[in-house]
Coordinates of C-alpha atoms in Angstrom, one line a residue:
Chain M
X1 CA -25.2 -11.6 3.0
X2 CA -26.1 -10.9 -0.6
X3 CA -24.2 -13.1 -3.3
X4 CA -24.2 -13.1 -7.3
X5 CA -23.5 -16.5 -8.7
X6 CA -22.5 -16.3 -12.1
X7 CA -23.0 -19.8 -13.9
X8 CA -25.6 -22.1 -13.1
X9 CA -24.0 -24.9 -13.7
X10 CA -23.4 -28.1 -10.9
X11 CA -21.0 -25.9 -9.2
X12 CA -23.4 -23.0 -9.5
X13 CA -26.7 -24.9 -8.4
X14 CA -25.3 -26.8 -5.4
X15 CA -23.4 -23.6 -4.5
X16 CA -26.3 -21.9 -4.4
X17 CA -28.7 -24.7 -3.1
X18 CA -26.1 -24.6 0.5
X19 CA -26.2 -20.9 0.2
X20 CA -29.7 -20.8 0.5
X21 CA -29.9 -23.5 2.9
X22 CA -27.7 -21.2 5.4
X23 CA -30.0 -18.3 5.0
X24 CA -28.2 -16.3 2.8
X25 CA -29.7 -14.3 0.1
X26 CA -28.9 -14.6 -3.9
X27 CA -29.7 -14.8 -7.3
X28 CA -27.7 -17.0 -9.9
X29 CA -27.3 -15.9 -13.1
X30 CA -27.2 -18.5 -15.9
X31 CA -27.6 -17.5 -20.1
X32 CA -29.3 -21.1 -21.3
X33 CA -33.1 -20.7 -21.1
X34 CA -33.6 -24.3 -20.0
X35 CA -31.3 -24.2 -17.6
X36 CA -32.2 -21.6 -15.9
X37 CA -36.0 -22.6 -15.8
X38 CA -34.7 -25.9 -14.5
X39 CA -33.1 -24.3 -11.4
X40 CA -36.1 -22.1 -10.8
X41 CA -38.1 -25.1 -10.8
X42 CA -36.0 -26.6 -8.0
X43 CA -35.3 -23.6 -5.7
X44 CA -37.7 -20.7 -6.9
X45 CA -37.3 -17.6 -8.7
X46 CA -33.6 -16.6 -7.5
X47 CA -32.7 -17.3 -11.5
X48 CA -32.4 -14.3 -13.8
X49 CA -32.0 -15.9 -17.4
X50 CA -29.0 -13.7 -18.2
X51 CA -25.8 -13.7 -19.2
X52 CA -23.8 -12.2 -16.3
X53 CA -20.9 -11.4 -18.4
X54 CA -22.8 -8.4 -19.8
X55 CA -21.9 -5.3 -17.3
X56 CA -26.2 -4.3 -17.5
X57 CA -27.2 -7.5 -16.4
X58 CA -25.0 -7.7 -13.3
X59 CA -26.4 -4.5 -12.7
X60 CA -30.2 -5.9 -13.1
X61 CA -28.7 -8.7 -10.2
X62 CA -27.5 -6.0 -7.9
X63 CA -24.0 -6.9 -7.7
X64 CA -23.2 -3.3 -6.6
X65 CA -24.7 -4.2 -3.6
X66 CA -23.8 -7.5 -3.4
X67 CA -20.8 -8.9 -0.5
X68 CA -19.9 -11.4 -2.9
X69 CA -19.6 -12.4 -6.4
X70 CA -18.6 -16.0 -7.4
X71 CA -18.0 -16.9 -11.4
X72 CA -18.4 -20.5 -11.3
X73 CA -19.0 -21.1 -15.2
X74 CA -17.1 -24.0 -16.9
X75 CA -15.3 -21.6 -19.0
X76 CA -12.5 -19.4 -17.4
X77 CA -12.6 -16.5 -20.0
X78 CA -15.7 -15.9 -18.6
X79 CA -15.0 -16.0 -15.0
X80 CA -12.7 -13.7 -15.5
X81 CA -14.8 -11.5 -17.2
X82 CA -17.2 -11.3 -14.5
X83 CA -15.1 -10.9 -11.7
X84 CA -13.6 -8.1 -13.4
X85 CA -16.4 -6.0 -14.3
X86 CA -17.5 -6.8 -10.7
X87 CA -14.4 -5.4 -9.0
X88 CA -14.1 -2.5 -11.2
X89 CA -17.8 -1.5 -12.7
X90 CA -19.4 -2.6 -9.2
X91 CA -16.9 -1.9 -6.1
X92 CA -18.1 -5.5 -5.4
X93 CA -15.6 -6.1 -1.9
X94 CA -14.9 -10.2 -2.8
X95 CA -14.5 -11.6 -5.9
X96 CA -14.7 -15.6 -6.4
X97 CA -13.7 -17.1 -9.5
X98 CA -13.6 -21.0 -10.6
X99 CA -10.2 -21.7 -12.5
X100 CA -10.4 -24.9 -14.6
X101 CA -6.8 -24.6 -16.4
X102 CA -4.9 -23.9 -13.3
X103 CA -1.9 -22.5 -15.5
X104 CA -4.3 -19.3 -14.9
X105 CA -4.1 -19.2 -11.6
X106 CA -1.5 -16.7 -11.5
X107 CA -2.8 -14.6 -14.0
X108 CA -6.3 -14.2 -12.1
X109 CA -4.4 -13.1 -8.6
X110 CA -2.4 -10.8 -10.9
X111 CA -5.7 -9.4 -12.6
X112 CA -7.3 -8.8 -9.1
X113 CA -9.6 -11.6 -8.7
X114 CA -9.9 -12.1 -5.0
X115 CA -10.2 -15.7 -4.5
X116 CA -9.5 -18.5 -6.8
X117 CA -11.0 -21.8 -6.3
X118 CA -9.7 -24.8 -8.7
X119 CA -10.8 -27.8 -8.8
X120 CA -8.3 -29.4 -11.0
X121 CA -5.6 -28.0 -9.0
X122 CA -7.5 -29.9 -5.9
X123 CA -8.2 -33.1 -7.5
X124 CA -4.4 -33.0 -8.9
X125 CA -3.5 -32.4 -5.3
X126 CA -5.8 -35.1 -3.4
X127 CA -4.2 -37.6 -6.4
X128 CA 0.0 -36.8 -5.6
X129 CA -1.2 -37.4 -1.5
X130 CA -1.5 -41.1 -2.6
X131 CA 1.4 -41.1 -4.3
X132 CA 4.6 -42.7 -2.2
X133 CA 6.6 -39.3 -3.0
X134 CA 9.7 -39.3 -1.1
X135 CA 9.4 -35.2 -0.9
X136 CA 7.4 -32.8 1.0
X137 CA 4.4 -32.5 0.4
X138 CA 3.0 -28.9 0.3
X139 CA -0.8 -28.8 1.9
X140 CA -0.7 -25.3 2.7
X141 CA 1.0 -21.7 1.7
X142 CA 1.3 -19.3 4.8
X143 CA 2.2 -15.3 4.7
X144 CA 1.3 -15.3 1.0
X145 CA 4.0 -18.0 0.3
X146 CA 6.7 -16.6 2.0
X147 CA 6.1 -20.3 4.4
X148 CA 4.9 -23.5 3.9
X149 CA 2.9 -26.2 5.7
X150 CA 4.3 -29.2 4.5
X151 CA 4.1 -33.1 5.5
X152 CA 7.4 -35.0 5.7
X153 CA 7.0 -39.4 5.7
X154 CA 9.5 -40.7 7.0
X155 CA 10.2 -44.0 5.9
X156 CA 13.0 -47.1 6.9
X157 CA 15.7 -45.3 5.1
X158 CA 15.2 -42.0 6.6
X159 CA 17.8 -40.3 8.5
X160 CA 15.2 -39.3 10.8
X161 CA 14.2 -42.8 12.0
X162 CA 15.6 -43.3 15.8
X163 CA 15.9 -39.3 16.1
X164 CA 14.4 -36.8 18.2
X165 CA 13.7 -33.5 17.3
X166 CA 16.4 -31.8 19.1
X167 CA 19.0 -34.2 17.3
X168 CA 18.1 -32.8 13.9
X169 CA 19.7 -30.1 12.5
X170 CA 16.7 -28.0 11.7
X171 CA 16.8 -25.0 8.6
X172 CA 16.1 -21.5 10.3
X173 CA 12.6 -20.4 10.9
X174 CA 11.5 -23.8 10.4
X175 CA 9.1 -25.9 13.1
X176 CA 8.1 -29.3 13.6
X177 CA 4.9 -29.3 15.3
X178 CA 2.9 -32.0 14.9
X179 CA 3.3 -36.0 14.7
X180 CA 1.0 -38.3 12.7
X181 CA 1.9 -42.1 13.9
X182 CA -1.1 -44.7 13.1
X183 CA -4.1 -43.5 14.2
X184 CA -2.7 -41.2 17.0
X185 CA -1.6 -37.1 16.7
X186 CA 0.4 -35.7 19.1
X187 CA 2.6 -32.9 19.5
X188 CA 5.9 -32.9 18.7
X189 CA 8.0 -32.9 21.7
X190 CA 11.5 -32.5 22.4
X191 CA 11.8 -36.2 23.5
X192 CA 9.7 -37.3 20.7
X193 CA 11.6 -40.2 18.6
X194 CA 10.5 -40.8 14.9
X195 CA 10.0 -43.6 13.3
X196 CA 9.4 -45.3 10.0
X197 CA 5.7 -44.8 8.6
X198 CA 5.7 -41.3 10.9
X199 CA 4.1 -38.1 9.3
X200 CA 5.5 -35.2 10.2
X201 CA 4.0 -31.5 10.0
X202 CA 6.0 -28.8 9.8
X203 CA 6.3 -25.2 8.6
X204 CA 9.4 -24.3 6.4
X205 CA 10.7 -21.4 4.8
X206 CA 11.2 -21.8 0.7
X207 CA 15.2 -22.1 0.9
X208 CA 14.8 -24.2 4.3
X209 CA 12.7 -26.2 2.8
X210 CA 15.3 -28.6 0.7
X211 CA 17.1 -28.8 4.2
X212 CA 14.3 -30.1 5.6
X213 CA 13.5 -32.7 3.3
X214 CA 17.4 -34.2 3.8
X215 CA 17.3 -34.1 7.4
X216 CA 13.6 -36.0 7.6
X217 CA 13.6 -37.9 4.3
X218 CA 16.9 -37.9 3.2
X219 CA 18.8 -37.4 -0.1
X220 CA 17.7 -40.4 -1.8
X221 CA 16.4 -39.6 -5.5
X222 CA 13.0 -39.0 -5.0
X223 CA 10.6 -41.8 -6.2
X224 CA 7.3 -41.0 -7.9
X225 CA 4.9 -39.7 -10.9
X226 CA 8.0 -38.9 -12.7
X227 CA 10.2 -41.8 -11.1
Chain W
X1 CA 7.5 -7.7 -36.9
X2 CA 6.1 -10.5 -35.8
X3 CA 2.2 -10.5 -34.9
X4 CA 0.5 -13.3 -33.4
X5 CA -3.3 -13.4 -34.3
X6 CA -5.8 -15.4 -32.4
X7 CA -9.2 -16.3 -34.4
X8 CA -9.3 -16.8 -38.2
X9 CA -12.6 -15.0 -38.4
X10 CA -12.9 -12.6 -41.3
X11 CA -11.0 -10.0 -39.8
X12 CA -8.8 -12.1 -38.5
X13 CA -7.5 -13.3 -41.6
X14 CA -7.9 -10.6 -43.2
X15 CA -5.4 -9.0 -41.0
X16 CA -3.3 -12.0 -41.0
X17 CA -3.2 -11.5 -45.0
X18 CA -1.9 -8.1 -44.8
X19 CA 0.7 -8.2 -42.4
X20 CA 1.6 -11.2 -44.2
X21 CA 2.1 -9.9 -47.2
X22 CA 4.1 -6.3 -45.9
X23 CA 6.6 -9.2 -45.4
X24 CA 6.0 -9.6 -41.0
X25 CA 6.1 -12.9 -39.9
X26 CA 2.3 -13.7 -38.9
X27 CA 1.5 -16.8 -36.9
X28 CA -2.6 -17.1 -36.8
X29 CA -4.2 -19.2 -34.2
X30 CA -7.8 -20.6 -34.5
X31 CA -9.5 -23.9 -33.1
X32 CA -11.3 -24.8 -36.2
X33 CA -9.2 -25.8 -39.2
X34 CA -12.1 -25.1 -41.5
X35 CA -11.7 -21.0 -40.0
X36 CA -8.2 -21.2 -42.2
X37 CA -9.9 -21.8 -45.4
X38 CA -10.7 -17.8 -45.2
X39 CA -6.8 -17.7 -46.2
X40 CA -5.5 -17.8 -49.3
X41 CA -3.7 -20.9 -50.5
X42 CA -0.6 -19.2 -51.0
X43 CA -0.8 -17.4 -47.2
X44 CA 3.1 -17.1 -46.3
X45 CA 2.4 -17.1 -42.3
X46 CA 1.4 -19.7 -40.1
X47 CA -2.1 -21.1 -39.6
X48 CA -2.1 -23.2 -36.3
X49 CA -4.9 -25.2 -35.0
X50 CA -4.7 -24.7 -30.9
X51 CA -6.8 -22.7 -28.4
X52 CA -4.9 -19.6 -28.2
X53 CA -6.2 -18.6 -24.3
X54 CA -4.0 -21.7 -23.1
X55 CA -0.7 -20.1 -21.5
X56 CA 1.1 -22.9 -22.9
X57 CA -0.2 -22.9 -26.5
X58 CA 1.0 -19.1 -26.5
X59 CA 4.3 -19.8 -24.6
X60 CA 4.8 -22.7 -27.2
X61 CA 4.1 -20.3 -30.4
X62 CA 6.8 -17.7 -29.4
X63 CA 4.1 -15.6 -27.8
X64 CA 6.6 -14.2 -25.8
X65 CA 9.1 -12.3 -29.0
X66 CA 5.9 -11.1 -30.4
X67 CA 5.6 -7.2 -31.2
X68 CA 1.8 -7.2 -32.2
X69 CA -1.0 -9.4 -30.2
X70 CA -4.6 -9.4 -32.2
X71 CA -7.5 -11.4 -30.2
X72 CA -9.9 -11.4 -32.8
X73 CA -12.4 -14.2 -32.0
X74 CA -16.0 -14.0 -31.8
X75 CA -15.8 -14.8 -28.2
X76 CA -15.7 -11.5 -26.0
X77 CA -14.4 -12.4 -23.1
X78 CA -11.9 -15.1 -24.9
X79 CA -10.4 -11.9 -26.4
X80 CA -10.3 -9.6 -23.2
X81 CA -9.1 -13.0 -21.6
X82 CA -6.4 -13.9 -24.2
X83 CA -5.0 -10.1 -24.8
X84 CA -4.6 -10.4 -20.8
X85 CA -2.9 -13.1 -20.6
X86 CA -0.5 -11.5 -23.8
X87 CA 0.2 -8.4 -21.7
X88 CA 0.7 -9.5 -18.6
X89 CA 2.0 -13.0 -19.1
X90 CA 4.1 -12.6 -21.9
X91 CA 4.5 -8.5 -22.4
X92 CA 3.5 -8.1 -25.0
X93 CA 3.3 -4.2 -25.6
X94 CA 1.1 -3.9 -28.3
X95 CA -1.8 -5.8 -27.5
X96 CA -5.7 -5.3 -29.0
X97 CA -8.3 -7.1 -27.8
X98 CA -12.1 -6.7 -30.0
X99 CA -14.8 -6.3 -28.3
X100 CA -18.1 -5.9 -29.7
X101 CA -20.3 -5.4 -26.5
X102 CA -19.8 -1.6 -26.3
X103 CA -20.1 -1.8 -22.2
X104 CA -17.1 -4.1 -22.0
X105 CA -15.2 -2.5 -24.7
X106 CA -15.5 0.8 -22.5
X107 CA -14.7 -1.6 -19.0
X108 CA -11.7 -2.6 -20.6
X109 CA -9.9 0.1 -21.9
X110 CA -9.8 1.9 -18.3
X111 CA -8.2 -1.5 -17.1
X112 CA -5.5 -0.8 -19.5
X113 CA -6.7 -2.6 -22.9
X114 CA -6.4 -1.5 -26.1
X115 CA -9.8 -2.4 -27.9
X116 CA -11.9 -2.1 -31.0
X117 CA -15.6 -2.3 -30.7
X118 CA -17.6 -3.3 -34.2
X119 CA -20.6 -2.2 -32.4
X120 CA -19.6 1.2 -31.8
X121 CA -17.7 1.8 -34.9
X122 CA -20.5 0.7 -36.9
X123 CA -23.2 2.8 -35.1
X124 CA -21.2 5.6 -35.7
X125 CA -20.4 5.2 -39.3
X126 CA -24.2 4.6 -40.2
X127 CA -25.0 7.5 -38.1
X128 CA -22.9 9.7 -40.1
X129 CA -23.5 8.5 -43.4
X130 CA -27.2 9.9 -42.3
X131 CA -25.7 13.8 -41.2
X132 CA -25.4 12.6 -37.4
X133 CA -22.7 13.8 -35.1
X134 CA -19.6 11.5 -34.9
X135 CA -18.9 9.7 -31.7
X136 CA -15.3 10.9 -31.0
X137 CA -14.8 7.3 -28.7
X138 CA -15.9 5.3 -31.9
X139 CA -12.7 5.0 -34.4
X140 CA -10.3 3.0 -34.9
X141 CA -8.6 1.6 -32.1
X142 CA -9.2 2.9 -28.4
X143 CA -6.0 3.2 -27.0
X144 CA -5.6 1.6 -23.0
X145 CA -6.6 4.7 -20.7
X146 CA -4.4 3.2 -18.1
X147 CA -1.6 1.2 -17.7
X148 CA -2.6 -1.9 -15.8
X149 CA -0.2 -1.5 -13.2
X150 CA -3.2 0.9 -12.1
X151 CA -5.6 -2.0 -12.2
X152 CA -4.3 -3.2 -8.3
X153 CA -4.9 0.8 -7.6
X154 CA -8.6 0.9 -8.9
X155 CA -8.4 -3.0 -7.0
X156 CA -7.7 -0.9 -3.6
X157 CA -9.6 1.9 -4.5
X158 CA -12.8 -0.3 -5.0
X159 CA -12.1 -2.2 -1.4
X160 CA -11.8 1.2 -0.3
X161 CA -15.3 2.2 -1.2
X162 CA -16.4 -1.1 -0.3
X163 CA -15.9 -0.9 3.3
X164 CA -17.3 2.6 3.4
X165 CA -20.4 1.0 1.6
X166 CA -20.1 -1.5 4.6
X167 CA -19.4 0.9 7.6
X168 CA -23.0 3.0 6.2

């Protein structure tokens, strides 16, 4: 598979340095002159000195024929940029941009950039996990956020404690699947009966979702960041 | 009216001067204090210090009730970036972004941007102060050539001639 990286930052090197690793071909793009000689001098000429903002020199790169194009520069503006005159200059099929203020999420999606990758949003993310949050915790969107994998802990004062599945009066299109207890996972079963320090997975809809949170948590204030 | 202006370059304030002074209530937005020293002393808008891509800096500074949105900086992409974010964030309707790189300023415009490029404008000027033909895309402001509803259309259009590209 052809790729254009755009930025040849950390991101962009070590991106590129597994890329290459997997046999894929690429060139990075990267506009400081040191920089770029730097990366040559650790994985060969795949550098074009360049800045790949500039519609020509994505062209010199060969992002019209390129699967992928990933903007990984420290600055969004300019993975924006890129993306954009990728999608609509080049036809390029998947667009990849890194998102450092992830208030801009939305506003890439909306602008057509295929995939957004943020690593503030994921460090922010990995930081609220160890954070004894009475509330669901979201790890995943499903059907473009119409669902949502979410983790319920149940704790001592949980209604949940001493219940099985079938004695909870679960929100509509809503699932409980899977049981994290200690060490163990195992399915969740119709005889199943939680306990305190259980994590729970299940898939909720957006208005089941507050349901679900009463029935496993319960409707104590919840406790954290902002508690 | 009220204009919000981001970068306190020369034209910048310049324009932040004259709307200013028609009596429209003109909030300027730079990240450098020292850019406001381009104003007069007696400037009767607002000169803020912020980074006016950051959706909340906008939201903060009324973004939102604005009728004009300038993004004047010397940063390309921070302009096409921040007149984005005006339109489609905070709907703006009358949103110009500059854009001196003639390739993007052309790029732009079909993705629904209204833009000014100081390259073109300036080649064209010079070329006719010699007896050259004018360049009817060079004045003024380029109006948006579409509306950027029809940016998910070209989107789909592209993906479109992707796969063909991938099916050869």
């Amino acid at each position: 598979m052809y790729i254009v990286v755009v930025g040849g930052g950390k991101v962009g090197y070590y991106l590129a340095k597994e890329l290459l690793e997997a046999g894929h071909e690429l060139v990075i793009l990267e506009k400081n002159a040191g920089r770029a000689r730097q990366i040559s001098d650790e994985l060969g000429s795949i550098v074009l000195n360049r800045d790949g903002c500039e519609g020509k020199h994505l062209a010199e790169a060969g992002a019209n024929r390129a699967a992928i194009v990933a903007a990984v520069t420290g600055d969004d503006e300019d993975n924006l940029v890129v993306c954009q005159m990728a999608k609509h200059h080049f036809d390029v099929p998947r667009t990849i941009a890194r998102v450092n203020n992830p208030r801009n999420e939305d506003l890439f999606k909306h602008l057509g950039v295929d995939e957004i990758i943020s690593p503030t949003r994921m460090v922010l993310a990995s930081i609220e996990q160890d954070i004894p949050v009475h509330e669901l915790l979201h790890l995943a969107q499903l059907k473009g956020g119409e669902m949502e994998l979410v983790e319920a802990q149940i704790t001592d004062n949980s209604p949940a404690v001493g219940r099985k599945p079938t004695d909870i009066n679960l929100p509509e299109g809503s699932s409980l699947f899977l049981l994290l207890r200690g060490n163990s996972v195992a399915q969740v079963r119709s005889d199943t009966v939680f306990q305190a320090g259980d994590k729970v997975l299940a898939v909720a809809s957006g208005e089941g979702e507050s349901i679900l949170r009463r029935e496993l948590i319960g409707d104590g204030e919840p406790v954290g960041a902002a508690g | 009216m009220r204009a919000v202006i981001v970068g306190c370059g020369r034209v910048g304030a310049g324009l932040a001067e004259r709307l200013a002074r028609e009596g429209h209530d003109v909030t300027v937005i730079d990240t450098n204090t020292e850019a406001f020293t381009r104003l007069e002393p007696d400037f009767p808008g607002q000169a803020i210090r912020a980074d006016g891509t950051d959706e909340d800096v906008l939201r903060r500074l009324g973004t939102d009730k604005a009728d004009w949105f300038f993004a004047l900086t010397e940063g390309d992409n921070r302009n096409a970036f921040a007149a984005q974010m005006a339109n489609e964030s905070f709907g703006v309707k009358n949103v110009v972004a500059k854009i001196n790189d003639p390739v993007r300023a052309e790029a732009y415009t079909m993705l629904g941007l209204a833009t000014i490029c100081r390259t073109r404008l300036l080649v064209d000027a010079l070329a006719r102060n010699v007896g050259l033909d004018p360049d009817p895309g060079a004045s003024g402001v380029r109006q948006a050539e579409r509306h950027h509803d029809h940016v998910a259309e070209v989107a789909a259009t592209a993906a479109d001639a992707a796969t063909d590209k991938a099916d050869r």
